[in-house]
Structures are given as structure tokens and as C-alpha cells.
PDB file of C-alpha atoms and ligand atoms in Angstrom:
ATOM      1  CA  GLU M 644     -10.531  10.846  13.318  1.00  0.00           C
ATOM      2  CA  TRP M 645      -6.980   9.771  12.492  1.00  0.00           C
ATOM      3  CA  GLY M 646      -4.446   8.962  15.267  1.00  0.00           C
ATOM      4  CA  TYR M 647      -1.610   6.538  16.263  1.00  0.00           C
ATOM      5  CA  THR M 648      -3.439   3.458  17.349  1.00  0.00           C
ATOM      6  CA  LYS M 649      -3.983   0.123  15.539  1.00  0.00           C
ATOM      7  CA  ARG M 650      -7.483   1.457  14.616  1.00  0.00           C
ATOM      8  CA  ASN M 651      -6.608   4.878  13.215  1.00  0.00           C
ATOM      9  CA  GLY M 652      -2.833   4.901  12.866  1.00  0.00           C
ATOM     10  CA  PRO M 653      -0.393   5.493   9.907  1.00  0.00           C
ATOM     11  CA  PHE M 654      -1.299   2.366   8.126  1.00  0.00           C
ATOM     12  CA  THR M 655      -4.923   3.501   7.966  1.00  0.00           C
ATOM     13  CA  TRP M 656      -4.382   7.135   6.803  1.00  0.00           C
ATOM     14  CA  ALA M 657      -4.307   6.695   3.124  1.00  0.00           C
ATOM     15  CA  LYS M 658      -8.002   5.612   3.373  1.00  0.00           C
ATOM     16  CA  ASN M 659      -9.233   9.160   4.130  1.00  0.00           C
ATOM     17  CA  TYR M 660      -6.017  10.928   2.990  1.00  0.00           C
ATOM     18  CA  PRO M 661      -4.934   9.479  -0.251  1.00  0.00           C
ATOM     19  CA  THR M 662      -1.861  11.800  -0.398  1.00  0.00           C
ATOM     20  CA  ALA M 663      -0.528   9.626   2.351  1.00  0.00           C
ATOM     21  CA  ALA M 664       0.158   6.884  -0.161  1.00  0.00           C
ATOM     22  CA  GLY M 665       2.205   9.308  -2.309  1.00  0.00           C
ATOM     23  CA  ILE M 666       5.779   9.087  -3.550  1.00  0.00           C
ATOM     24  CA  ARG M 667       7.036  12.179  -1.801  1.00  0.00           C
ATOM     25  CA  GLN M 668       6.289  11.129   1.890  1.00  0.00           C
ATOM     26  CA  SER M 669       7.693  11.756   5.196  1.00  0.00           C
ATOM     27  CA  PRO M 670       9.608  10.653   7.352  1.00  0.00           C
ATOM     28  CA  VAL M 671      12.377   8.621   5.664  1.00  0.00           C
ATOM     29  CA  ASP M 672      15.326   6.621   6.862  1.00  0.00           C
ATOM     30  CA  ILE M 673      18.561   8.824   6.262  1.00  0.00           C
ATOM     31  CA  ASP M 674      20.760   6.398   4.587  1.00  0.00           C
ATOM     32  CA  THR M 675      24.063   8.352   5.084  1.00  0.00           C
ATOM     33  CA  ALA M 676      25.804   6.570   2.299  1.00  0.00           C
ATOM     34  CA  LEU M 677      23.309   7.954  -0.095  1.00  0.00           C
ATOM     35  CA  ALA M 678      23.717  11.505   0.905  1.00  0.00           C
ATOM     36  CA  THR M 679      25.399  13.682  -1.616  1.00  0.00           C
ATOM     37  CA  SER M 680      27.230  16.884  -0.474  1.00  0.00           C
ATOM     38  CA  ASP M 681      26.334  19.844  -2.428  1.00  0.00           C
ATOM     39  CA  SER M 682      28.683  22.860  -2.931  1.00  0.00           C
ATOM     40  CA  SER M 683      25.621  25.187  -3.595  1.00  0.00           C
ATOM     41  CA  LEU M 684      24.360  24.469  -0.039  1.00  0.00           C
ATOM     42  CA  GLU M 685      27.625  25.295   1.424  1.00  0.00           C
ATOM     43  CA  SER M 686      27.657  28.554  -0.246  1.00  0.00           C
ATOM     44  CA  LYS M 687      24.337  29.594   1.092  1.00  0.00           C
ATOM     45  CA  PRO M 688      24.478  29.219   4.952  1.00  0.00           C
ATOM     46  CA  LEU M 689      21.133  28.519   6.631  1.00  0.00           C
ATOM     47  CA  ARG M 690      20.181  31.667   8.620  1.00  0.00           C
ATOM     48  CA  TRP M 691      17.256  32.219  10.770  1.00  0.00           C
ATOM     49  CA  LYS M 692      15.847  35.072  13.042  1.00  0.00           C
ATOM     50  CA  TYR M 693      13.137  34.243  15.640  1.00  0.00           C
ATOM     51  CA  VAL M 694      11.357  36.562  18.113  1.00  0.00           C
ATOM     52  CA  PRO M 695      10.897  34.563  21.373  1.00  0.00           C
ATOM     53  CA  GLN M 696       8.235  36.953  22.514  1.00  0.00           C
ATOM     54  CA  ASN M 697       6.103  35.798  19.537  1.00  0.00           C
ATOM     55  CA  THR M 698       5.570  32.362  20.919  1.00  0.00           C
ATOM     56  CA  ARG M 699       1.921  32.768  21.888  1.00  0.00           C
ATOM     57  CA  THR M 700       0.019  29.673  22.864  1.00  0.00           C
ATOM     58  CA  ILE M 701       0.619  25.965  23.452  1.00  0.00           C
ATOM     59  CA  VAL M 702      -2.383  23.594  22.609  1.00  0.00           C
ATOM     60  CA  ASN M 703      -2.999  19.950  22.939  1.00  0.00           C
ATOM     61  CA  SER M 704      -4.028  19.173  19.502  1.00  0.00           C
ATOM     62  CA  GLY M 705      -4.917  15.489  20.434  1.00  0.00           C
ATOM     63  CA  HIS M 706      -1.873  14.253  18.427  1.00  0.00           C
ATOM     64  CA  GLY M 707       0.678  16.056  20.790  1.00  0.00           C
ATOM     65  CA  TRP M 708       1.487  19.552  22.128  1.00  0.00           C
ATOM     66  CA  ARG M 709       2.008  22.440  19.484  1.00  0.00           C
ATOM     67  CA  VAL M 710       3.493  25.940  20.294  1.00  0.00           C
ATOM     68  CA  ASP M 711       1.676  28.303  17.931  1.00  0.00           C
ATOM     69  CA  VAL M 712       3.886  31.482  16.973  1.00  0.00           C
ATOM     70  CA  ASP M 713       3.164  34.858  15.600  1.00  0.00           C
ATOM     71  CA  SER M 714       5.061  34.534  12.332  1.00  0.00           C
ATOM     72  CA  GLU M 715       5.874  38.218  12.339  1.00  0.00           C
ATOM     73  CA  GLY M 716       9.424  39.099  12.749  1.00  0.00           C
ATOM     74  CA  SER M 717      10.701  35.578  12.176  1.00  0.00           C
ATOM     75  CA  GLU M 718      12.609  34.418   9.004  1.00  0.00           C
ATOM     76  CA  LEU M 719      14.611  31.343   7.708  1.00  0.00           C
ATOM     77  CA  VAL M 720      16.490  31.824   4.608  1.00  0.00           C
ATOM     78  CA  GLY M 721      19.476  30.002   2.695  1.00  0.00           C
ATOM     79  CA  GLY M 722      20.602  26.437   2.222  1.00  0.00           C
ATOM     80  CA  PRO M 723      18.076  24.738  -0.088  1.00  0.00           C
ATOM     81  CA  LEU M 724      15.608  27.445   0.327  1.00  0.00           C
ATOM     82  CA  GLU M 725      14.461  29.996  -2.064  1.00  0.00           C
ATOM     83  CA  GLY M 726      13.009  33.008  -0.881  1.00  0.00           C
ATOM     84  CA  THR M 727      12.080  33.748   2.988  1.00  0.00           C
ATOM     85  CA  TYR M 728      10.068  31.476   5.232  1.00  0.00           C
ATOM     86  CA  LYS M 729       8.488  32.359   8.580  1.00  0.00           C
ATOM     87  CA  LEU M 730       7.987  30.306  11.502  1.00  0.00           C
ATOM     88  CA  GLN M 731       4.477  29.141  12.206  1.00  0.00           C
ATOM     89  CA  GLN M 732       4.641  26.592  14.973  1.00  0.00           C
ATOM     90  CA  PHE M 733       6.653  24.067  16.557  1.00  0.00           C
ATOM     91  CA  HIS M 734       5.840  20.567  18.177  1.00  0.00           C
ATOM     92  CA  CYS M 735       7.345  17.271  18.906  1.00  0.00           C
ATOM     93  CA  HIS M 736       6.933  13.547  18.123  1.00  0.00           C
ATOM     94  CA  TRP M 737       7.873  10.703  20.600  1.00  0.00           C
ATOM     95  CA  GLY M 738       7.581   7.079  21.381  1.00  0.00           C
ATOM     96  CA  SER M 739       6.194   4.969  24.381  1.00  0.00           C
ATOM     97  CA  SER M 740       9.902   4.431  25.430  1.00  0.00           C
ATOM     98  CA  SER M 741      13.096   6.249  24.582  1.00  0.00           C
ATOM     99  CA  ASP M 742      14.424   3.453  22.060  1.00  0.00           C
ATOM    100  CA  LYS M 743      11.884   4.902  19.580  1.00  0.00           C
ATOM    101  CA  GLY M 744      10.092   8.164  18.898  1.00  0.00           C
ATOM    102  CA  SER M 745      11.742  10.088  16.323  1.00  0.00           C
ATOM    103  CA  GLU M 746      10.081  10.269  12.907  1.00  0.00           C
ATOM    104  CA  HIS M 747      13.146  10.215  10.843  1.00  0.00           C
ATOM    105  CA  THR M 748      15.902   7.413  11.355  1.00  0.00           C
ATOM    106  CA  VAL M 749      19.474   7.664  10.720  1.00  0.00           C
ATOM    107  CA  ASP M 750      21.011   4.580   8.959  1.00  0.00           C
ATOM    108  CA  GLY M 751      18.146   2.758  10.809  1.00  0.00           C
ATOM    109  CA  GLN M 752      18.577   4.156  14.105  1.00  0.00           C
ATOM    110  CA  SER M 753      15.713   5.759  15.874  1.00  0.00           C
ATOM    111  CA  TYR M 754      16.112   8.595  18.427  1.00  0.00           C
ATOM    112  CA  ALA M 755      13.898   9.250  21.566  1.00  0.00           C
ATOM    113  CA  ALA M 756      12.032  11.946  19.902  1.00  0.00           C
ATOM    114  CA  GLU M 757      11.968  14.769  17.181  1.00  0.00           C
ATOM    115  CA  LEU M 758      11.284  18.427  17.348  1.00  0.00           C
ATOM    116  CA  HIS M 759       9.679  19.986  14.165  1.00  0.00           C
ATOM    117  CA  LEU M 760       9.829  23.832  13.580  1.00  0.00           C
ATOM    118  CA  VAL M 761       7.368  24.398  10.824  1.00  0.00           C
ATOM    119  CA  HIS M 762       7.922  27.539   8.539  1.00  0.00           C
ATOM    120  CA  TRP M 763       5.834  28.502   5.515  1.00  0.00           C
ATOM    121  CA  ASN M 764       7.117  30.454   2.300  1.00  0.00           C
ATOM    122  CA  SER M 765       6.152  34.098   2.920  1.00  0.00           C
ATOM    123  CA  SER M 766       7.731  35.146  -0.297  1.00  0.00           C
ATOM    124  CA  LYS M 767       4.965  33.403  -2.377  1.00  0.00           C
ATOM    125  CA  TYR M 768       2.205  32.674  -0.133  1.00  0.00           C
ATOM    126  CA  ALA M 769      -0.270  34.609   2.181  1.00  0.00           C
ATOM    127  CA  ASP M 770      -0.339  32.142   5.147  1.00  0.00           C
ATOM    128  CA  CYS M 771       0.759  28.712   6.309  1.00  0.00           C
ATOM    129  CA  GLY M 772      -2.575  27.090   5.270  1.00  0.00           C
ATOM    130  CA  GLU M 773      -2.379  28.291   1.537  1.00  0.00           C
ATOM    131  CA  ALA M 774       1.571  27.411   1.428  1.00  0.00           C
ATOM    132  CA  ALA M 775       0.880  23.747   2.656  1.00  0.00           C
ATOM    133  CA  ASP M 776      -1.008  23.216  -0.719  1.00  0.00           C
ATOM    134  CA  TYR M 777       2.159  23.843  -2.859  1.00  0.00           C
ATOM    135  CA  PRO M 778       5.242  21.750  -3.313  1.00  0.00           C
ATOM    136  CA  ASP M 779       7.600  24.757  -2.177  1.00  0.00           C
ATOM    137  CA  GLY M 780       5.119  25.928   0.573  1.00  0.00           C
ATOM    138  CA  LEU M 781       6.636  24.728   3.716  1.00  0.00           C
ATOM    139  CA  THR M 782       9.953  24.014   5.322  1.00  0.00           C
ATOM    140  CA  VAL M 783      10.450  22.019   8.680  1.00  0.00           C
ATOM    141  CA  LEU M 784      13.684  22.206  10.623  1.00  0.00           C
ATOM    142  CA  GLY M 785      13.934  18.703  12.482  1.00  0.00           C
ATOM    143  CA  VAL M 786      15.887  18.261  15.418  1.00  0.00           C
ATOM    144  CA  LEU M 787      16.742  14.644  16.757  1.00  0.00           C
ATOM    145  CA  LEU M 788      16.242  14.330  20.338  1.00  0.00           C
ATOM    146  CA  LYS M 789      18.296  11.855  22.484  1.00  0.00           C
ATOM    147  CA  VAL M 790      18.105  11.114  26.237  1.00  0.00           C
ATOM    148  CA  GLY M 791      20.479  13.122  28.227  1.00  0.00           C
ATOM    149  CA  ALA M 792      20.617  16.117  30.078  1.00  0.00           C
ATOM    150  CA  LYS M 793      17.399  18.198  30.982  1.00  0.00           C
ATOM    151  CA  ASN M 794      16.776  20.598  28.200  1.00  0.00           C
ATOM    152  CA  PRO M 795      15.980  23.984  29.770  1.00  0.00           C
ATOM    153  CA  GLU M 796      14.271  25.648  26.773  1.00  0.00           C
ATOM    154  CA  LEU M 797      12.109  22.538  26.352  1.00  0.00           C
ATOM    155  CA  GLN M 798      11.319  22.655  30.236  1.00  0.00           C
ATOM    156  CA  LYS M 799       9.244  25.900  29.455  1.00  0.00           C
ATOM    157  CA  VAL M 800       6.912  23.661  27.405  1.00  0.00           C
ATOM    158  CA  ILE M 801       7.040  20.894  29.840  1.00  0.00           C
ATOM    159  CA  ASP M 802       5.945  23.258  32.556  1.00  0.00           C
ATOM    160  CA  LEU M 803       2.797  24.044  30.666  1.00  0.00           C
ATOM    161  CA  ILE M 804       1.656  20.555  29.930  1.00  0.00           C
ATOM    162  CA  PRO M 805      -0.424  19.960  33.037  1.00  0.00           C
ATOM    163  CA  SER M 806      -2.618  22.904  31.916  1.00  0.00           C
ATOM    164  CA  ILE M 807      -3.300  21.315  28.502  1.00  0.00           C
ATOM    165  CA  SER M 808      -3.569  17.674  29.551  1.00  0.00           C
ATOM    166  CA  HIS M 809      -6.720  17.086  27.355  1.00  0.00           C
ATOM    167  CA  ARG M 810      -7.430  17.477  23.757  1.00  0.00           C
ATOM    168  CA  GLY M 811      -8.249  20.973  22.776  1.00  0.00           C
ATOM    169  CA  GLU M 812      -6.877  22.637  25.827  1.00  0.00           C
ATOM    170  CA  LYS M 813      -4.592  25.693  25.212  1.00  0.00           C
ATOM    171  CA  THR M 814      -2.756  28.235  27.398  1.00  0.00           C
ATOM    172  CA  GLU M 815      -0.813  31.354  27.097  1.00  0.00           C
ATOM    173  CA  VAL M 816       2.907  30.873  26.877  1.00  0.00           C
ATOM    174  CA  LYS M 817       3.991  33.446  29.397  1.00  0.00           C
ATOM    175  CA  GLU M 818       7.661  32.895  29.810  1.00  0.00           C
ATOM    176  CA  ALA M 819       9.061  33.243  26.012  1.00  0.00           C
ATOM    177  CA  ILE M 820      10.486  30.140  24.568  1.00  0.00           C
ATOM    178  CA  ASP M 821      13.470  30.866  22.113  1.00  0.00           C
ATOM    179  CA  PRO M 822      13.279  28.310  19.224  1.00  0.00           C
ATOM    180  CA  ALA M 823      16.837  29.172  18.445  1.00  0.00           C
ATOM    181  CA  LYS M 824      17.988  27.648  21.775  1.00  0.00           C
ATOM    182  CA  MET M 825      16.311  24.378  21.008  1.00  0.00           C
ATOM    183  CA  LEU M 826      18.715  24.053  17.731  1.00  0.00           C
ATOM    184  CA  PRO M 827      22.051  21.844  17.936  1.00  0.00           C
ATOM    185  CA  LYS M 828      25.271  23.687  18.020  1.00  0.00           C
ATOM    186  CA  THR M 829      26.655  22.423  14.773  1.00  0.00           C
ATOM    187  CA  LEU M 830      24.278  23.328  11.941  1.00  0.00           C
ATOM    188  CA  SER M 831      25.214  20.504   9.608  1.00  0.00           C
ATOM    189  CA  TYR M 832      22.064  18.789   7.974  1.00  0.00           C
ATOM    190  CA  TRP M 833      20.428  16.520   5.513  1.00  0.00           C
ATOM    191  CA  THR M 834      17.798  17.800   3.125  1.00  0.00           C
ATOM    192  CA  TYR M 835      15.147  16.375   0.896  1.00  0.00           C
ATOM    193  CA  LEU M 836      11.632  16.998  -0.626  1.00  0.00           C
ATOM    194  CA  GLY M 837       8.919  15.395   1.508  1.00  0.00           C
ATOM    195  CA  SER M 838       5.540  15.893   3.199  1.00  0.00           C
ATOM    196  CA  LEU M 839       3.754  16.595   6.389  1.00  0.00           C
ATOM    197  CA  THR M 840       4.050  13.515   8.469  1.00  0.00           C
ATOM    198  CA  VAL M 841       0.392  13.696   9.635  1.00  0.00           C
ATOM    199  CA  PRO M 842      -2.702  13.855   7.631  1.00  0.00           C
ATOM    200  CA  PRO M 843      -3.430  15.371   5.190  1.00  0.00           C
ATOM    201  CA  CYS M 844       0.142  14.562   4.511  1.00  0.00           C
ATOM    202  CA  ASN M 845       0.672  17.232   1.958  1.00  0.00           C
ATOM    203  CA  GLU M 846       3.733  16.922  -0.172  1.00  0.00           C
ATOM    204  CA  SER M 847       4.766  20.555   0.348  1.00  0.00           C
ATOM    205  CA  VAL M 848       7.660  20.285   2.709  1.00  0.00           C
ATOM    206  CA  THR M 849      11.389  20.831   2.143  1.00  0.00           C
ATOM    207  CA  TRP M 850      12.776  18.836   5.006  1.00  0.00           C
ATOM    208  CA  ILE M 851      16.023  20.128   6.876  1.00  0.00           C
ATOM    209  CA  LEU M 852      17.041  17.676   9.479  1.00  0.00           C
ATOM    210  CA  PHE M 853      19.993  18.514  11.674  1.00  0.00           C
ATOM    211  CA  LYS M 854      22.682  15.882  11.912  1.00  0.00           C
ATOM    212  CA  GLU M 855      23.546  16.554  15.685  1.00  0.00           C
ATOM    213  CA  PRO M 856      20.965  15.297  18.119  1.00  0.00           C
ATOM    214  CA  VAL M 857      19.976  17.529  21.133  1.00  0.00           C
ATOM    215  CA  GLU M 858      19.661  16.274  24.708  1.00  0.00           C
ATOM    216  CA  VAL M 859      16.362  15.803  26.675  1.00  0.00           C
ATOM    217  CA  SER M 860      15.798  14.127  29.814  1.00  0.00           C
ATOM    218  CA  GLU M 861      13.688  10.831  30.495  1.00  0.00           C
ATOM    219  CA  GLU M 862      11.584  12.866  32.908  1.00  0.00           C
ATOM    220  CA  GLN M 863      10.853  15.493  30.138  1.00  0.00           C
ATOM    221  CA  LEU M 864       9.973  12.539  27.662  1.00  0.00           C
ATOM    222  CA  ALA M 865       7.588  11.029  30.529  1.00  0.00           C
ATOM    223  CA  ALA M 866       5.781  14.501  30.548  1.00  0.00           C
ATOM    224  CA  PHE M 867       5.064  14.474  26.928  1.00  0.00           C
ATOM    225  CA  ARG M 868       3.484  11.048  27.253  1.00  0.00           C
ATOM    226  CA  SER M 869       1.078  12.306  30.006  1.00  0.00           C
ATOM    227  CA  LEU M 870      -0.833  14.204  27.387  1.00  0.00           C
ATOM    228  CA  ARG M 871      -4.382  12.772  26.678  1.00  0.00           C
ATOM    229  CA  CYS M 872      -5.705  12.284  23.181  1.00  0.00           C
ATOM    230  CA  TYR M 873      -9.317  12.962  24.308  1.00  0.00           C
ATOM    231  CA  LYS M 874     -11.349  15.827  25.458  1.00  0.00           C
ATOM    232  CA  ARG M 875     -12.059  16.421  29.207  1.00  0.00           C
ATOM    233  CA  GLY M 876     -15.375  14.886  30.177  1.00  0.00           C
ATOM    234  CA  GLU M 877     -15.423  12.657  27.278  1.00  0.00           C
ATOM    235  CA  GLU M 878     -14.626   8.981  27.329  1.00  0.00           C
ATOM    236  CA  CYS M 879     -11.407   7.761  25.647  1.00  0.00           C
ATOM    237  CA  PRO M 880     -11.957   6.926  21.919  1.00  0.00           C
ATOM    238  CA  CYS M 881      -8.594   5.629  21.211  1.00  0.00           C
ATOM    239  CA  ASP M 882      -7.756   2.140  22.529  1.00  0.00           C
ATOM    240  CA  GLU M 883      -4.450   3.681  23.943  1.00  0.00           C
ATOM    241  CA  VAL M 884      -3.611   3.041  27.427  1.00  0.00           C
ATOM    242  CA  ASP M 885      -6.344   5.193  29.108  1.00  0.00           C
ATOM    243  CA  GLY M 886      -6.064   7.743  26.350  1.00  0.00           C
ATOM    244  CA  LEU M 887      -2.516   8.687  27.088  1.00  0.00           C
ATOM    245  CA  LEU M 888      -0.596  10.009  23.978  1.00  0.00           C
ATOM    246  CA  ILE M 889       2.394   7.627  24.606  1.00  0.00           C
ATOM    247  CA  SER M 890       3.576   7.584  21.061  1.00  0.00           C
ATOM    248  CA  ASN M 891       2.946   9.793  18.064  1.00  0.00           C
ATOM    249  CA  TYR M 892       5.377   9.214  15.304  1.00  0.00           C
ATOM    250  CA  ARG M 893       4.939   7.903  11.764  1.00  0.00           C
ATOM    251  CA  PRO M 894       7.161   5.133  10.727  1.00  0.00           C
ATOM    252  CA  THR M 895       9.418   5.828   7.751  1.00  0.00           C
ATOM    253  CA  LEU M 896       8.278   5.704   4.126  1.00  0.00           C
ATOM    254  CA  PRO M 897      10.614   4.842   1.053  1.00  0.00           C
ATOM    255  CA  LEU M 898      12.813   7.743  -0.071  1.00  0.00           C
ATOM    256  CA  GLY M 899      12.329   6.203  -3.714  1.00  0.00           C
ATOM    257  CA  THR M 900      14.132   8.150  -6.351  1.00  0.00           C
ATOM    258  CA  ARG M 901      14.359  11.436  -4.385  1.00  0.00           C
ATOM    259  CA  GLU M 902      17.690  13.131  -4.023  1.00  0.00           C
ATOM    260  CA  LEU M 903      19.244  13.385  -0.433  1.00  0.00           C
ATOM    261  CA  ARG M 904      21.533  16.158  -0.030  1.00  0.00           C
ATOM    262  CA  GLU M 905      23.851  17.199   2.929  1.00  0.00           C
ATOM    263  CA  CYS M 906      25.621  20.135   4.167  1.00  0.00           C
ATOM    264  CA  GLY M 907      28.575  20.111   6.547  1.00  0.00           C
ATOM    265  CA  SER M 908      30.009  16.970   7.975  1.00  0.00           C
TER     266      SER M 908
HETATM  267  N1  N7A H2496       4.819  16.700  11.409  1.00  0.00           N
HETATM  268  S1  N7A H2496       5.123  17.929  10.513  1.00  0.00           S
HETATM  269  O1  N7A H2496       5.254  17.303   9.025  1.00  0.00           O
HETATM  270  O2  N7A H2496       6.165  18.794  10.894  1.00  0.00           O
HETATM  271  C1  N7A H2496       3.828  18.913  10.236  1.00  0.00           C
HETATM  272  C2  N7A H2496       3.930  20.202   9.861  1.00  0.00           C
HETATM  273  C3  N7A H2496       2.652  21.138   9.672  1.00  0.00           C
HETATM  274  C4  N7A H2496       1.552  20.619  10.012  1.00  0.00           C
HETATM  275  N2  N7A H2496       0.444  21.210   9.800  1.00  0.00           N
HETATM  276  C5  N7A H2496       0.218  22.482   9.180  1.00  0.00           C
HETATM  277  O3  N7A H2496       1.162  23.052   8.912  1.00  0.00           O
HETATM  278  N3  N7A H2496      -1.065  22.980   9.190  1.00  0.00           N
HETATM  279  C6  N7A H2496      -1.315  24.184   8.436  1.00  0.00           C
HETATM  280  C7  N7A H2496      -1.893  23.797   7.179  1.00  0.00           C
HETATM  281  C8  N7A H2496      -2.424  22.488   7.114  1.00  0.00           C
HETATM  282  C9  N7A H2496      -3.135  22.230   5.616  1.00  0.00           C
HETATM  283  O4  N7A H2496      -4.245  21.614   5.778  1.00  0.00           O
HETATM  284  C10 N7A H2496       1.397  19.215  10.283  1.00  0.00           C
HETATM  285  C11 N7A H2496       2.420  18.534  10.457  1.00  0.00           C
HETATM  286 ZN1   ZN H2497       6.045  17.010  13.133  1.00  0.00          ZN
END
């Protein structure tokens, strides 16, 4: 089973998931000097609608926490997107200390963590699983997280972590979490064509990474690291410090010949 340790981490994934060695992989370093501003992006503002009551369950996937959402009623349109995308889930990536942990980097700079809101193209595909197999199937809104004030919306996730401490555990999200409240105030972003950052690393993601980081506290990051990567009652398979999920980010891959566009300053 893939993971983030030396034995099963990102540099081993291509063995079982050949797409991981592709040329449209994510994450990448955002070289801001390479970004081209694009009037067509400016003319179609990104617009989203989420239904907080539709955030259903939170699960420990073994690779982190994930909040699964009932896609009905949600929508994301505009910017680089054609058609309508629906929210499927959101999750986070972090590091063993807050000097690293984001998946995308900006001019070589890592952030403490990165939040991903995963959407699928409901104009063309029946569900997320199908959409994940097509180059225009998915869109992920990425939010860089930096250490600062406690994040009240993310605190609703943190409060549920003790009940999903081991892999496979899940629980109902009783207090609605509003994804819109986890987005930054200014909506400037970079966008490029990439992939899932975890196996099977499908090259089916239009990435939209907001420029403005959002704050999260050290204590909240510490709570993320308290998740375990193994099932309750089983011994720890990974050689991670007693199976704690202290780090779950993929290092950056080359942008190659892909275009990097930006919208807003
Ligand atoms: N880290 S990430 O790139 O935001 C990401 C997004 C979706 C998924 N998985 C996903 O959408 N699964 C549904 C279909 C998977 C296809 O096998 C995993 C990682
Ligand atoms: Zn992710």
C-alpha cells in the first residue's frame, strides 16, 4: 500500500502507478515569473456555491483526513473551467513541522499545509470516479495554509479528529462545515493542468491555486499529525514514528512545457 515513508513514499509510487511518472503531474513549484496573465480568465470570474449542510462524513483514509460531501447543490464555474463542476470532498496535506507541508510551492517556498477542495465535471460525467479518468474531469481548488491565528472553520474538522484516530474510522459531521469559509479573501489564483497528487495520480485535474494563504494555528497542525496511518488493533505497518501521519505531502514535479496562467495580482 502506498504512503509517505521511505519504503512506500512518492519516489516508489511509479512502480505500481505508472501514471505517477507522467509529464502532467502535480504538485509543481509555481515560478511566479513564468505565470502569464490571461484576459480570458479575468473576463470569467470564478464562482462557487456550496451547501454547508451537505458536508456529510469525515474519514481517516490512512493518508490523512477527508470530508466527503453530497455533491448535490454545489457548483463551481468560470475561470479556466468549461461547464459546471461539483464539490466531492475536501482534505489537507501537511508536514512534520510547519516549515514544510504544502504540496505546491511558490518560488521554492513551502507553506505549512495545503487544503484541497476536489470537484468533478458534472456537465460531462456521471460521478467523480468516472470524471477522474478524463483530462477535463476534475478541478481542485488549492489553498495554501500558513501558521497564524486559529482557523475557526477548520476547527470543526479538528474537533472530529479524536474520533477518527485510526485508518478507516469515519464519523458524521454534525456541525455543518462551510467550504466557502475556508477560502482566502482575495481570489487571485494560478492555474495549470495537472494530476491527482496521490496514486493513481490520474492526469485529470485542472489546478486552481489561490495566491493568498489562509491562517491555521500550530495547535491545529499538531492535531492533523495525531492521526494514525494504521487500523485500530493492527500493528503499525509504516516505519513512521509509531504510525503517526506526521507528513503527507508529495514533493514537486517539473512543470515541463505546461502553461502556467494567473488571474488577479
Ligand atoms: N490531492 S488531490 O490531488 O487533491 C486528490 C484529489 C482527488 C483524489 N481522489 C479522488 O478523487 N478519488 C475519486 C476517484 C479516484 C479515481 O481512482 C485524490 C487526491
Ligand atoms: Zn490533496
